[in-house]
Coordinates of C-alpha atoms in Angstrom, one line a residue:
X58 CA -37.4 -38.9 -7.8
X59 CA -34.5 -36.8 -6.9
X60 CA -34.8 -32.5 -8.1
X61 CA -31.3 -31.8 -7.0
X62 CA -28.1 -33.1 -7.4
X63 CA -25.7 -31.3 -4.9
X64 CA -24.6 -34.2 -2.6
X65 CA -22.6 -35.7 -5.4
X66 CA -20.6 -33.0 -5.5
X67 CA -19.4 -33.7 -1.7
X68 CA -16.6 -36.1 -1.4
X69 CA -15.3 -36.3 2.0
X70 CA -12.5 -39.2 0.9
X71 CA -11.5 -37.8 -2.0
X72 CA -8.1 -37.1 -2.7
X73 CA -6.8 -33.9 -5.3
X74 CA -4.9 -34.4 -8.4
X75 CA -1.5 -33.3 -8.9
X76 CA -3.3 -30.9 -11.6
X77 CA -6.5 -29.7 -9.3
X78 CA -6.8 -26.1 -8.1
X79 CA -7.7 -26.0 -4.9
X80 CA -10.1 -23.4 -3.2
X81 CA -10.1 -22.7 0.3
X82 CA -13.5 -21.0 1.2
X83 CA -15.5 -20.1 4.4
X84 CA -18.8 -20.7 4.3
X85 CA -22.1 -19.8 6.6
X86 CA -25.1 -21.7 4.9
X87 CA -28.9 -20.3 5.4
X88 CA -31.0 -21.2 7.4
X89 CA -32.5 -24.5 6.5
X90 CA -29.2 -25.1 4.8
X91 CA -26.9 -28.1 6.1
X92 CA -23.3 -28.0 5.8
X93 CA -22.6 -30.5 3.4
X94 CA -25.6 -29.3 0.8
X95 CA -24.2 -25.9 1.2
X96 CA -20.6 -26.7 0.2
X97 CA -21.9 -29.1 -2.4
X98 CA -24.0 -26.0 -4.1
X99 CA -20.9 -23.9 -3.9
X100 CA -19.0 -26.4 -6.1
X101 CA -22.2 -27.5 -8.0
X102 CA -22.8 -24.2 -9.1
X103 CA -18.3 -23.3 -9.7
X104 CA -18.3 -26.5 -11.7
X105 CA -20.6 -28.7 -14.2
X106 CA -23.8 -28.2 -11.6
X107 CA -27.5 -26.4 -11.9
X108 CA -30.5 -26.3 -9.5
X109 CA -32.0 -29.7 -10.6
X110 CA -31.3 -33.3 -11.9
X111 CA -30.8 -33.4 -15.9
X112 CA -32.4 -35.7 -18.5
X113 CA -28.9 -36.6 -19.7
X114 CA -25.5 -35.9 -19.6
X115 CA -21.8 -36.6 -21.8
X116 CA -20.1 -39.0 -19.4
X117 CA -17.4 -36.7 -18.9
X118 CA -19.2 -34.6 -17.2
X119 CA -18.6 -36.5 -14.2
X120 CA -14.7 -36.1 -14.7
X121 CA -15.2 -32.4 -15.1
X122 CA -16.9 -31.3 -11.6
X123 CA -15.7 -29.7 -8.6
X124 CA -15.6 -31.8 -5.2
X125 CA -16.0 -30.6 -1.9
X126 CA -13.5 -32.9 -0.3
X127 CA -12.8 -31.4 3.6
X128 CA -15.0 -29.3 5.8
X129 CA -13.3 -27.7 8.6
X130 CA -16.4 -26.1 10.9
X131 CA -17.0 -22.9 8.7
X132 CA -13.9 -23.8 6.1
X133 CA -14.2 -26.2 2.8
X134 CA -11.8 -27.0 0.6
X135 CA -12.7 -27.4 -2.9
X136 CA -10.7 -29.5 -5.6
X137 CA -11.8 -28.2 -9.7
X138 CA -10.1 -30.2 -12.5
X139 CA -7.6 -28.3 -14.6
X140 CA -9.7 -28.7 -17.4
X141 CA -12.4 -26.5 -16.4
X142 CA -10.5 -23.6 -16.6
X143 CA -9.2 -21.8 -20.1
X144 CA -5.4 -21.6 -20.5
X145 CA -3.7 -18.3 -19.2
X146 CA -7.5 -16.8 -18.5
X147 CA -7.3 -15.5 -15.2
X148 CA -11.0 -13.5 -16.0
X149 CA -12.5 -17.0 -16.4
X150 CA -11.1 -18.2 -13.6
X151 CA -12.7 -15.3 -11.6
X152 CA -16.1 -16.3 -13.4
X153 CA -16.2 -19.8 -11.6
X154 CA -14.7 -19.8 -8.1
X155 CA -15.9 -16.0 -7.6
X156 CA -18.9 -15.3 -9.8
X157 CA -22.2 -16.4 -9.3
X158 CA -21.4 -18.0 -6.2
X159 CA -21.2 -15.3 -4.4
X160 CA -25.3 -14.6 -5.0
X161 CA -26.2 -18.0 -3.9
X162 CA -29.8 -17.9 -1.5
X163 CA -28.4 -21.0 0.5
X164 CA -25.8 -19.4 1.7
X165 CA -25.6 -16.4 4.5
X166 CA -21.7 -15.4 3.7
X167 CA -19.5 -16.9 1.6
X168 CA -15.7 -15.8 1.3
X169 CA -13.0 -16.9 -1.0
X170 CA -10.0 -17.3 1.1
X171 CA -7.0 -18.3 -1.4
X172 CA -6.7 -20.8 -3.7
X173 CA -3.5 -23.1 -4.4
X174 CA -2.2 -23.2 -8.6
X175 CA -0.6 -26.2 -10.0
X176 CA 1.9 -26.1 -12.3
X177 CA -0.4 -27.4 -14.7
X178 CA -2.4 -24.0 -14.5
X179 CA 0.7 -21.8 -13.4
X180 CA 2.4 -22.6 -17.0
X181 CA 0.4 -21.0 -18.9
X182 CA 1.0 -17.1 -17.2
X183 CA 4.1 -15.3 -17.3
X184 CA 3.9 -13.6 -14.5
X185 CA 6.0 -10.1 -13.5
X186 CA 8.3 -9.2 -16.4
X187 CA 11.2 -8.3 -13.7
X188 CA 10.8 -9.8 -10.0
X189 CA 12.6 -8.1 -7.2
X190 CA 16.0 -8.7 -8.2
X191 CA 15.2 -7.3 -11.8
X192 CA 13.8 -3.8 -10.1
X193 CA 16.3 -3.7 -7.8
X194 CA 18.7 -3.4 -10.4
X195 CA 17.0 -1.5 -12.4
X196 CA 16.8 0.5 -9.7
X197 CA 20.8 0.2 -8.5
X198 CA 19.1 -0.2 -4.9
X199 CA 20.5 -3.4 -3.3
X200 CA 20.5 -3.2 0.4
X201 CA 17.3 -1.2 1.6
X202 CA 13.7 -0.8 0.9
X203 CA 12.6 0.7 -2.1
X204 CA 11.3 4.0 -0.8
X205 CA 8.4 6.8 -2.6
X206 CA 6.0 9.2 -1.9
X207 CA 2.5 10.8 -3.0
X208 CA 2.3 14.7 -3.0
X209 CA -0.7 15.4 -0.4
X210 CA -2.8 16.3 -0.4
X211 CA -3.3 12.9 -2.9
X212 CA -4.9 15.5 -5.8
X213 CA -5.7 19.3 -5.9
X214 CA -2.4 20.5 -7.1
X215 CA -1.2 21.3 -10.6
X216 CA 1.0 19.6 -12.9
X217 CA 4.4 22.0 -11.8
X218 CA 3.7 21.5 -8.0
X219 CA 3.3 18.0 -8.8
X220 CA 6.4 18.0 -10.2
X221 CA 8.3 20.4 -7.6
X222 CA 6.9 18.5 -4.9
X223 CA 8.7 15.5 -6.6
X224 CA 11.9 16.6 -7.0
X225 CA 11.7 17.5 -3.1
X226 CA 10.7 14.0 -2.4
X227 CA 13.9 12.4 -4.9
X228 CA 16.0 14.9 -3.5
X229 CA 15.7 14.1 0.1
X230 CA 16.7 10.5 -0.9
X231 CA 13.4 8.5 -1.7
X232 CA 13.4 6.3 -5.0
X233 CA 10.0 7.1 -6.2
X234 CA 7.2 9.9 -6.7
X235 CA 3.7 8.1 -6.7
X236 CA 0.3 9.9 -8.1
X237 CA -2.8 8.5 -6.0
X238 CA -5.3 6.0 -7.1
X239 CA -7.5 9.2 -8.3
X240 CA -4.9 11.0 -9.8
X241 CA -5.5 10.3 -13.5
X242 CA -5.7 12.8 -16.3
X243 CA -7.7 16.1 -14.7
X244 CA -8.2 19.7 -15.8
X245 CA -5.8 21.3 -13.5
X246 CA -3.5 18.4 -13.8
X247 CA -3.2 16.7 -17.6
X248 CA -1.4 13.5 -17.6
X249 CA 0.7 14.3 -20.6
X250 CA 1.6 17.4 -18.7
X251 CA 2.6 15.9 -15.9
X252 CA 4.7 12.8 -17.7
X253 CA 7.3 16.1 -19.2
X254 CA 7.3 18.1 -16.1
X255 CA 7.9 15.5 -14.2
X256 CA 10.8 14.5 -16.3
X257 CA 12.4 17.4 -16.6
X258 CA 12.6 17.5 -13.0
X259 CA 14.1 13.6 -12.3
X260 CA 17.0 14.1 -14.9
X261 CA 18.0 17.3 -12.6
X262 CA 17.4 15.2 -9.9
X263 CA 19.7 12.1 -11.1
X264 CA 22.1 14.2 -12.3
X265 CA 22.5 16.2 -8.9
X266 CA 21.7 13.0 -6.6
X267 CA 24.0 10.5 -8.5
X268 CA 21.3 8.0 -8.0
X269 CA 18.3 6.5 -10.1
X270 CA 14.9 8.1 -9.8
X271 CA 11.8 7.2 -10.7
X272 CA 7.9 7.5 -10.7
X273 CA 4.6 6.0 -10.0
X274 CA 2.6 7.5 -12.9
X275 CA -1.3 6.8 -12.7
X276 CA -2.7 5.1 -16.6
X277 CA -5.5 4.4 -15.1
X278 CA -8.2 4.5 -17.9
X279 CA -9.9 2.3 -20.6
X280 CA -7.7 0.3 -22.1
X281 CA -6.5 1.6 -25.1
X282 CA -6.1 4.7 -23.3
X283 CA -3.8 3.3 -21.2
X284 CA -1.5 2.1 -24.3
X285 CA -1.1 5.5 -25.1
X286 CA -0.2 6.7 -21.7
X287 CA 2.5 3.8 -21.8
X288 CA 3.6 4.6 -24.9
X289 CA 4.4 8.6 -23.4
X290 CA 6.0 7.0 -19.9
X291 CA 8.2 4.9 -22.5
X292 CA 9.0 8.1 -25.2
X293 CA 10.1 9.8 -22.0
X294 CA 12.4 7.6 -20.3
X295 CA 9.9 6.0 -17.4
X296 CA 10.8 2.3 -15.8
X297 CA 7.2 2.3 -14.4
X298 CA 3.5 3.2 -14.6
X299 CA 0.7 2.5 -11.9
X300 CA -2.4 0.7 -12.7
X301 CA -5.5 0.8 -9.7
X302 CA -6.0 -3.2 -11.1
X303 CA -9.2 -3.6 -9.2
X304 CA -11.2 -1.1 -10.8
X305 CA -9.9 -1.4 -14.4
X306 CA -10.3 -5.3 -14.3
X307 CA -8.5 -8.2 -14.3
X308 CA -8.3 -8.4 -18.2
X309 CA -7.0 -5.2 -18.5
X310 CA -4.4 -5.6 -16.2
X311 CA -4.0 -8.7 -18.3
X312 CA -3.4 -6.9 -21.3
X313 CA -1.1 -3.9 -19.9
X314 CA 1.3 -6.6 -18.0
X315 CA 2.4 -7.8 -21.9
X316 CA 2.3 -4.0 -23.0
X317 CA 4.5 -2.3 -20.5
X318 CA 6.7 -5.5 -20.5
X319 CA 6.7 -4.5 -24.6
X320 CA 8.1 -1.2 -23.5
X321 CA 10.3 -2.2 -20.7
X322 CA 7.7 -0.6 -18.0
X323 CA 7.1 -2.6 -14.7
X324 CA 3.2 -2.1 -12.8
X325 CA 3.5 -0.8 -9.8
X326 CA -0.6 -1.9 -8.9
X327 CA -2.8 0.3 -6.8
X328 CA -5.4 -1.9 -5.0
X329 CA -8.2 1.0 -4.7
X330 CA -11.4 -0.5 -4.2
X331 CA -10.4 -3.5 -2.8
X332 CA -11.8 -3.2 0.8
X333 CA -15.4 -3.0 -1.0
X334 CA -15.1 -7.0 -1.1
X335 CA -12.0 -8.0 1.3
X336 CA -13.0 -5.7 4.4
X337 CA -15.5 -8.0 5.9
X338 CA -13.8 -11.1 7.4
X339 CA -17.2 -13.8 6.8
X340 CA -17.9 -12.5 3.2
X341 CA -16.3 -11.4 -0.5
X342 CA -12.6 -12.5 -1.1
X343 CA -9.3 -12.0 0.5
X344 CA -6.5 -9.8 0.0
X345 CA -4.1 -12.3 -0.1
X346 CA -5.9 -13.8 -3.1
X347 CA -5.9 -10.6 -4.5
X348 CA -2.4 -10.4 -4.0
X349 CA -1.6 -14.1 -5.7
X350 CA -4.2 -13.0 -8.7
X351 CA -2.1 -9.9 -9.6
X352 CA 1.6 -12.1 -8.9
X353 CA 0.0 -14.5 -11.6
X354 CA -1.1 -11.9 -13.8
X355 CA 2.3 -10.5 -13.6
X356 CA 2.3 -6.6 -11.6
X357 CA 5.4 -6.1 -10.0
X358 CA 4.5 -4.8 -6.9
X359 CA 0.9 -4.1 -5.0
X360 CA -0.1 -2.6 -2.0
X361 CA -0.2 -4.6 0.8
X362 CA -0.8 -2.8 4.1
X363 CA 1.0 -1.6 7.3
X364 CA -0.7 -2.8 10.3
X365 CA 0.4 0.0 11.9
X366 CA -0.5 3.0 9.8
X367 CA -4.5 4.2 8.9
X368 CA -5.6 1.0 7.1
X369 CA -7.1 -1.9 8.5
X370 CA -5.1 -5.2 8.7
X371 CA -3.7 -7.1 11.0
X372 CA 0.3 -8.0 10.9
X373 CA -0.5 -11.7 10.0
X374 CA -2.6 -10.6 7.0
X375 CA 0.3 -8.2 5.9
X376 CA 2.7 -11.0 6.7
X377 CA 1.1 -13.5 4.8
X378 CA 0.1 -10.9 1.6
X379 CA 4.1 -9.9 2.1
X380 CA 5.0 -14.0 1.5
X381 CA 2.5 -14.5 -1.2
X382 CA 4.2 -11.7 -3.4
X383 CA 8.0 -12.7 -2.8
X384 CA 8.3 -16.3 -2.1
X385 CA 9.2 -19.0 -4.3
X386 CA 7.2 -21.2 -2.4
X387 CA 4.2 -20.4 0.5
X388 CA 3.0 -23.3 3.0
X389 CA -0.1 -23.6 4.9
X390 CA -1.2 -20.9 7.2
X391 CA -3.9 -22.1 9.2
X392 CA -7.0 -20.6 7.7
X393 CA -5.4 -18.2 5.9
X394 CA -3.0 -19.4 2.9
X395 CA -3.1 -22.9 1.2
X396 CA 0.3 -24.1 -0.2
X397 CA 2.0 -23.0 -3.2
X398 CA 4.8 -23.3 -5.0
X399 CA 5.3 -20.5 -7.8
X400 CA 7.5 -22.5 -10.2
X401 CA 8.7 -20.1 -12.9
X402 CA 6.8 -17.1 -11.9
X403 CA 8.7 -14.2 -11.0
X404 CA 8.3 -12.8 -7.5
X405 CA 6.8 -9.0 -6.7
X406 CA 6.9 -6.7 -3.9
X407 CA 4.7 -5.8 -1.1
X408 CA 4.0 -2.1 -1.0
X409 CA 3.5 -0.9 2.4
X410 CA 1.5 2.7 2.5
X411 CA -1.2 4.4 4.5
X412 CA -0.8 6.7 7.3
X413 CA 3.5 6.3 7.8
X414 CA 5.8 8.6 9.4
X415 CA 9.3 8.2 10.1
X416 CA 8.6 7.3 14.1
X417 CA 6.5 4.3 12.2
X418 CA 9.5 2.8 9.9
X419 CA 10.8 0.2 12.7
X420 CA 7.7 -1.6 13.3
X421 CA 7.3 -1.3 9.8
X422 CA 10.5 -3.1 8.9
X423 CA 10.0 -5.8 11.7
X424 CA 6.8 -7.0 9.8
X425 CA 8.3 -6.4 6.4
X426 CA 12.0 -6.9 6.0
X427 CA 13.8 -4.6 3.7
X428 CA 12.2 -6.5 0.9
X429 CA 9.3 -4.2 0.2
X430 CA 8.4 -0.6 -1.3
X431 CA 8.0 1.5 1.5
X432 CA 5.7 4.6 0.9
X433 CA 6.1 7.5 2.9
X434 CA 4.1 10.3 2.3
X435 CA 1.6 12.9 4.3
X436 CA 4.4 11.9 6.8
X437 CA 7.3 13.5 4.7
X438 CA 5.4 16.2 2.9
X439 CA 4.2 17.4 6.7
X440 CA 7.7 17.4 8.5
X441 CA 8.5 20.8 10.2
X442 CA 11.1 21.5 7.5
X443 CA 9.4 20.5 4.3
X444 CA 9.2 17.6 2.0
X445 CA 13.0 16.9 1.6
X446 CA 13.9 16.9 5.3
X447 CA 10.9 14.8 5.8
X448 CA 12.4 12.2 3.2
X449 CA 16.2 12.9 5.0
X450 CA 14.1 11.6 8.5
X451 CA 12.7 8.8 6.6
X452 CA 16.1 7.1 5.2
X453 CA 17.4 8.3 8.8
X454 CA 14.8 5.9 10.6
X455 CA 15.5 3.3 7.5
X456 CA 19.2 3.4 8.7
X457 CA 18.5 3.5 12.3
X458 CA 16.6 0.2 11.8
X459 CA 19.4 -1.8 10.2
X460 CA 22.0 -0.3 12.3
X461 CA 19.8 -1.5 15.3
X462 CA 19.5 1.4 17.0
X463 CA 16.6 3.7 18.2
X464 CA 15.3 6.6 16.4
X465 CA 16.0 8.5 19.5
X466 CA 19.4 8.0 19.9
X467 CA 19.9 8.0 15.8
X468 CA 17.8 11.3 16.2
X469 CA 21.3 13.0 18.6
X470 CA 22.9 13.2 15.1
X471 CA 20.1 13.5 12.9
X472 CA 18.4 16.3 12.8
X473 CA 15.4 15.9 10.5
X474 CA 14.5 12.5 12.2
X475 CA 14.2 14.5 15.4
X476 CA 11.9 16.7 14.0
X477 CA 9.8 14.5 12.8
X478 CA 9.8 12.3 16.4
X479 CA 9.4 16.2 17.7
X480 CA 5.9 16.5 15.7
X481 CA 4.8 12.8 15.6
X482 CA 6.5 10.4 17.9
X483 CA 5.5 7.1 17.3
X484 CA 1.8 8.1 16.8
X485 CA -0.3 5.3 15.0
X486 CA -2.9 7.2 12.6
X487 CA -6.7 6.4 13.0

């Protein structure tokens, strides 16, 4: 008599439905494991599966489970029927193809590499309340990156130098002031204290600039703490507040996205914590999936990586994290990236951050495009001259870039990009 079931979960001729979702895993079984019981567990156990045979069963059940229906060496694909999954719940979709999973004996690493939404799924999420042309206009930027900065060191000072250091940053050009991911609301720095300095200090520097300016202020908190921290950005004339989505949760990103949107308030989304699951290539879940996760939930823009700054990633990964976030419609990418074709949802930009100067902005811009945030900071904030020359040498290396010249030869008329080549170079932070 058979104890298990998992081989019927294993179909190696089966073909998706228009209406599956897909899942792209790798997989290393345990030893003792085979490949196709391993793969069959992982969708036995995503799906309508347990450990052993049952007495009975509803004969839809069969209808309703997860096949494993290509293996690729260390890579299945996995096809789940629409139905399994609740309408516009992205946490329940986390539950199944990233929950228990994950804890399974029988396997040694297990990764979840991207997964590909039909429309039938897709239709039921709004997605970002703007997309890139909506911020851009908001923004009255057309042409360029989007460019911002975080006073560093990332926390320590007051509310007022918070705010000074700002009005450096807008003032030598940039778009955006950003608070870090553990910036929040702290005794020598009070959010609500911040939110007024801070806009004292943008209308002077709009009215003296000419130009839009803006900020990346950090809600971070339980929920309804976050409404209330929203409701202040919105009293006091904000376009944006930050969110780090992976430790407040899916759900409450969830809730926030329909919130700010409420108050006319993109999410610019800080992806703290994520290299606790995405850092190790054999095991946990990919950026990029993070990335599609937060497009479908509906941030307008999320970190993304440099490849050339302090952070790890390759420029493939930022590449393909860059295309998940602003394409209509993705295709294949080896291992990588399943298609996808967004439908109605509303693109989102990469934010590229950690470790930049302005001797970094070409190679920066040959991965990216201009289509991205570009965050500058400890590379602004440490030039020779001080924050606003630092920001001057920043859209100096920006224009240098689409005027297709070098920063040295931009640099014989520009003098705060040559300091900053003077002090960094081209250095590539460790």
């Amino acid at each position: 008599m058979a104890i298990d079931w998992y081989n019927e979960f294993v179909d190696l001729n089966y073909t998706p439905a228009r209406d599956d979702l897909v899942v792209l895993f790798y997989f290393e079984p345990a030893a003792g494991i085979g490949r196709e019981e391993a793969v069959g567990r992982i969708a036995s156990e995503s799906s309508t599966g347990t450990w052993t045979t049952l007495f009975t069963m509803p004969p839809r059940m069969k209808a309703l489970q997860a096949t494993a229906f290509e293996i690729d060496g260390n890579f299945v694909k996995i096809a789940y029927p629409v139905a399994l999954w609740e309408e516009g719940n992205a946490v329940q979709l986390m539950s199944g193809i990233a929950g228990n999973i994950f804890g399974m004996k029988a396997l040694k690493n297990l990764r979840l590499v991207d997964v590909s939404f039909p429309q039938a799924y897709l239709k039921h999420f709004k997605g970002p309340h703007f997309g890139n042309d909506g911020i851009r206009k908001m923004m009255k930027v057309a042409k360029r990156p989007l460019t911002g900065a975080v006073p560093k060191p990332k926390i320590g000072f007051t509310a007022k130098e918070h705010a000074e250091i700002g009005y450096e940053t807008w003032m030598g050009g940039f778009d955006f002031v950003k608070d870090d991911e553990n910036l929040t609301s702290v005794s020598f720095n009070r959010f609500d204290d911040r939110v007024k300095l801070m806009s004292k200090l943008r209308d002077k520097a709009e009215k003296e600039t000419g130009e839009t300016k803006s900020a990346f202020l950090n809600i971070t908190a339980d929920t309804e703490t976050m409404k209330k921290r929203a409701d202040l950005l919105a009293e006091y004339g904000w376009n944006y507040a930050m969110i780090d989505v992976v430790v407040a949760g899916t759900s409450s990103v969830m809730t926030m996205r329909d919130y700010c949107s409420d108050l006319g308030l993109a999410i610019h989304a800080h992806r703290a914590m994520h290299a606790s699951f995405d850092r190790n290539p054999k095991h946990g879940i990919t950026m990029q999936f993070l990335a599609k996760l937060m497009r479908l939930v509906g941030v307008s823009q999320i970190h993304s990586g440099t490849a050339v700054g302090k952070l790890t990633g390759s420029k493939k990964e930022s590449t393909v994290i860059a295309d998940v976030l602003r394409e209509k419609k993705t295709k294949a990418v080896g291992t990588l990236l399943l298609d996808q074709d967004w439908g109605k949802i509303r693109n989102a930009f990469p934010v590229s951050s950690g470790g930049l100067h302005p001797g970094l902005v070409p190679p920066v811009l040959d991965i990216y495009g201009t289509e991205l945030v570009l965050l500058v900071s400890g590379g602004i904030h440490g030039h020779p001259k001080g924050t606003r020359a630092g920001a001057r040498a920043t859209m100096q290396a920006i224009e240098a870039w689409q005027e297709g010249v070098t920063l040295e030869e931009k640099a014989k008329k520009a003098k705060e990009l040559k300091g900053a080549l003077d002090k960094w170079g081209h250095y590539k932070p460790k």
